[in-house]
Amino acid sequence: MRIGVLALQGAFAKHEAALSSLGEATLQVRTPAQLAEVDALVMPGGESTTMSRLLVTSELFEPLHERIAEGMPVFGTCAGMILLATDVLDGRPDQRSFAAIDIAVRRNGYGRQIDSFETDIAVDGLDEPFHAVFIRAPRVESVGVDVEVLAEHEGVPVLARHGVVFVASFHPELTGDARLHAAFLQSIRR
Ligand code: GLN
């Protein structure tokens, strides 16, 4: 199984490092041909409006939309979560998303005064808390009935899953702790 990391923009290198630390072969995905080589995809944090634009100009948007609809596992973090959400609040009008998981997210929804913060969160399936880094993070405002919430911060979902679509509003790749990458891989291999 080959894990791709969407590498148009943003924090993709640290995701590759996390996956490599688990012994995974990774491939940077910037073109439709590279997308065709991978079995699963991590969509990093960065800037969702820029990523949306680059997905269109690189002609990746449509093939990626198709692969996700066909059931390719994806793990979207921060901006990647925004790209996978059904509803994007405070997005740019021309910003596109894949509507792969039934959540409404508000861009930069944690407000300016705390637009970056770190905290330990309890995650379903992990014995010890996970140190979560939020950087101008999207805030989940609602989740559909089929969405499984795996972690919350102050009552707000911050890690969720629908089938093989996983989303986190924080950056799990920044702390040298690959347990969430491992959990993603384990659940898609079942
Ligand atoms: N605020 C960014 C956006 O709207 C996301 C920030 C991040 O990915 N760290 O895309």
mmCIF file of N, CA, C and O and ligand atoms in Angstrom, residues 44-49 51 77-80 82 95 107-108 134-138 171, ligand 1:
data_model
loop_
_atom_site.group_PDB
_atom_site.id
_atom_site.type_symbol
_atom_site.label_atom_id
_atom_site.label_comp_id
_atom_site.label_asym_id
_atom_site.label_seq_id
_atom_site.Cartn_x
_atom_site.Cartn_y
_atom_site.Cartn_z
ATOM 1 N N PRO A 44 -2.627 17.829 3.904
ATOM 2 C CA PRO A 44 -2.021 18.543 5.038
ATOM 3 C C PRO A 44 -2.716 19.863 5.366
ATOM 4 O O PRO A 44 -3.617 20.312 4.649
ATOM 5 N N GLY A 45 -2.210 20.478 6.441
ATOM 6 C CA GLY A 45 -2.597 21.837 6.759
ATOM 7 C C GLY A 45 -1.855 22.807 5.856
ATOM 8 O O GLY A 45 -0.884 22.446 5.186
ATOM 9 N N GLY A 46 -2.324 24.025 5.858
ATOM 10 C CA GLY A 46 -1.755 25.061 4.996
ATOM 11 C C GLY A 46 -2.812 26.127 4.837
ATOM 12 O O GLY A 46 -3.353 26.600 5.830
ATOM 13 N N GLU A 47 -3.144 26.428 3.629
ATOM 14 C CA GLU A 47 -4.184 27.432 3.367
ATOM 15 C C GLU A 47 -5.177 26.830 2.373
ATOM 16 O O GLU A 47 -4.826 26.575 1.219
ATOM 17 N N SER A 48 -6.388 26.590 2.885
ATOM 18 C CA SER A 48 -7.361 25.843 2.076
ATOM 19 C C SER A 48 -7.754 26.575 0.798
ATOM 20 O O SER A 48 -8.023 25.938 -0.228
ATOM 21 N N THR A 49 -7.780 27.914 0.842
ATOM 22 C CA THR A 49 -8.168 28.643 -0.374
ATOM 23 C C THR A 49 -7.089 28.468 -1.447
ATOM 24 O O THR A 49 -7.395 28.251 -2.617
ATOM 25 N N MET A 51 -4.921 25.959 -1.551
ATOM 26 C CA MET A 51 -4.914 24.549 -1.982
ATOM 27 C C MET A 51 -6.051 24.279 -2.954
ATOM 28 O O MET A 51 -5.868 23.557 -3.941
ATOM 29 N N THR A 77 -5.943 17.150 7.503
ATOM 30 C CA THR A 77 -5.648 17.861 8.743
ATOM 31 C C THR A 77 -5.717 19.367 8.491
ATOM 32 O O THR A 77 -5.145 19.862 7.528
ATOM 33 N N CYS A 78 -6.416 20.044 9.364
ATOM 34 C CA CYS A 78 -6.537 21.507 9.332
ATOM 35 C C CYS A 78 -7.070 21.971 7.968
ATOM 36 O O CYS A 78 -8.229 21.706 7.668
ATOM 37 N N ALA A 79 -6.266 22.601 7.129
ATOM 38 C CA ALA A 79 -6.786 22.979 5.805
ATOM 39 C C ALA A 79 -7.302 21.747 5.059
ATOM 40 O O ALA A 79 -8.296 21.824 4.326
ATOM 41 N N GLY A 80 -6.653 20.594 5.285
ATOM 42 C CA GLY A 80 -7.101 19.352 4.648
ATOM 43 C C GLY A 80 -8.495 18.956 5.122
ATOM 44 O O GLY A 80 -9.290 18.385 4.365
ATOM 45 N N ILE A 82 -10.787 21.134 5.996
ATOM 46 C CA ILE A 82 -11.694 22.067 5.318
ATOM 47 C C ILE A 82 -12.007 21.545 3.912
ATOM 48 O O ILE A 82 -13.153 21.576 3.458
ATOM 49 N N GLN A 95 -13.961 29.008 -3.202
ATOM 50 C CA GLN A 95 -13.245 27.883 -2.591
ATOM 51 C C GLN A 95 -14.050 26.600 -2.765
ATOM 52 O O GLN A 95 -15.250 26.573 -2.530
ATOM 53 N N ARG A 107 -13.823 28.324 8.918
ATOM 54 C CA ARG A 107 -12.396 28.649 8.753
ATOM 55 C C ARG A 107 -11.969 29.625 9.837
ATOM 56 O O ARG A 107 -12.690 30.586 10.127
ATOM 57 N N ASN A 108 -10.794 29.399 10.387
ATOM 58 C CA ASN A 108 -10.240 30.282 11.421
ATOM 59 C C ASN A 108 -11.238 30.488 12.572
ATOM 60 O O ASN A 108 -11.291 31.554 13.180
ATOM 61 N N PHE A 134 -3.002 23.557 17.340
ATOM 62 C CA PHE A 134 -4.022 24.193 16.494
ATOM 63 C C PHE A 134 -3.451 25.492 15.933
ATOM 64 O O PHE A 134 -3.008 26.351 16.702
ATOM 65 N N ILE A 135 -3.439 25.631 14.629
ATOM 66 C CA ILE A 135 -2.897 26.831 13.988
ATOM 67 C C ILE A 135 -3.959 27.419 13.056
ATOM 68 O O ILE A 135 -4.261 26.831 12.023
ATOM 69 N N ARG A 136 -4.511 28.552 13.471
ATOM 70 C CA ARG A 136 -5.613 29.140 12.689
ATOM 71 C C ARG A 136 -6.574 28.047 12.229
ATOM 72 O O ARG A 136 -6.929 27.922 11.046
ATOM 73 N N ALA A 137 -6.980 27.272 13.203
ATOM 74 C CA ALA A 137 -7.674 26.012 12.918
ATOM 75 C C ALA A 137 -9.137 26.237 12.554
ATOM 76 O O ALA A 137 -9.773 27.179 13.026
ATOM 77 N N PRO A 138 -9.668 25.328 11.742
ATOM 78 C CA PRO A 138 -11.107 25.345 11.496
ATOM 79 C C PRO A 138 -11.837 24.836 12.742
ATOM 80 O O PRO A 138 -11.336 23.961 13.455
ATOM 81 N N HIS A 171 -2.872 19.881 13.948
ATOM 82 C CA HIS A 171 -1.737 19.391 13.143
ATOM 83 C C HIS A 171 -1.091 18.190 13.840
ATOM 84 O O HIS A 171 -0.206 18.377 14.673
HETATM 85 N N1 GLN B 1 -6.830 28.812 8.254
HETATM 86 C C1 GLN B 1 -6.340 27.898 7.253
HETATM 87 C C2 GLN B 1 -7.349 27.750 6.124
HETATM 88 O O1 GLN B 1 -8.350 28.369 6.120
HETATM 89 C C3 GLN B 1 -6.025 26.541 7.827
HETATM 90 C C4 GLN B 1 -4.855 26.650 8.759
HETATM 91 C C5 GLN B 1 -4.004 25.429 8.810
HETATM 92 O O2 GLN B 1 -4.112 24.522 7.977
HETATM 93 N N2 GLN B 1 -3.078 25.428 9.726
HETATM 94 O O3 GLN B 1 -7.105 27.002 5.236
#
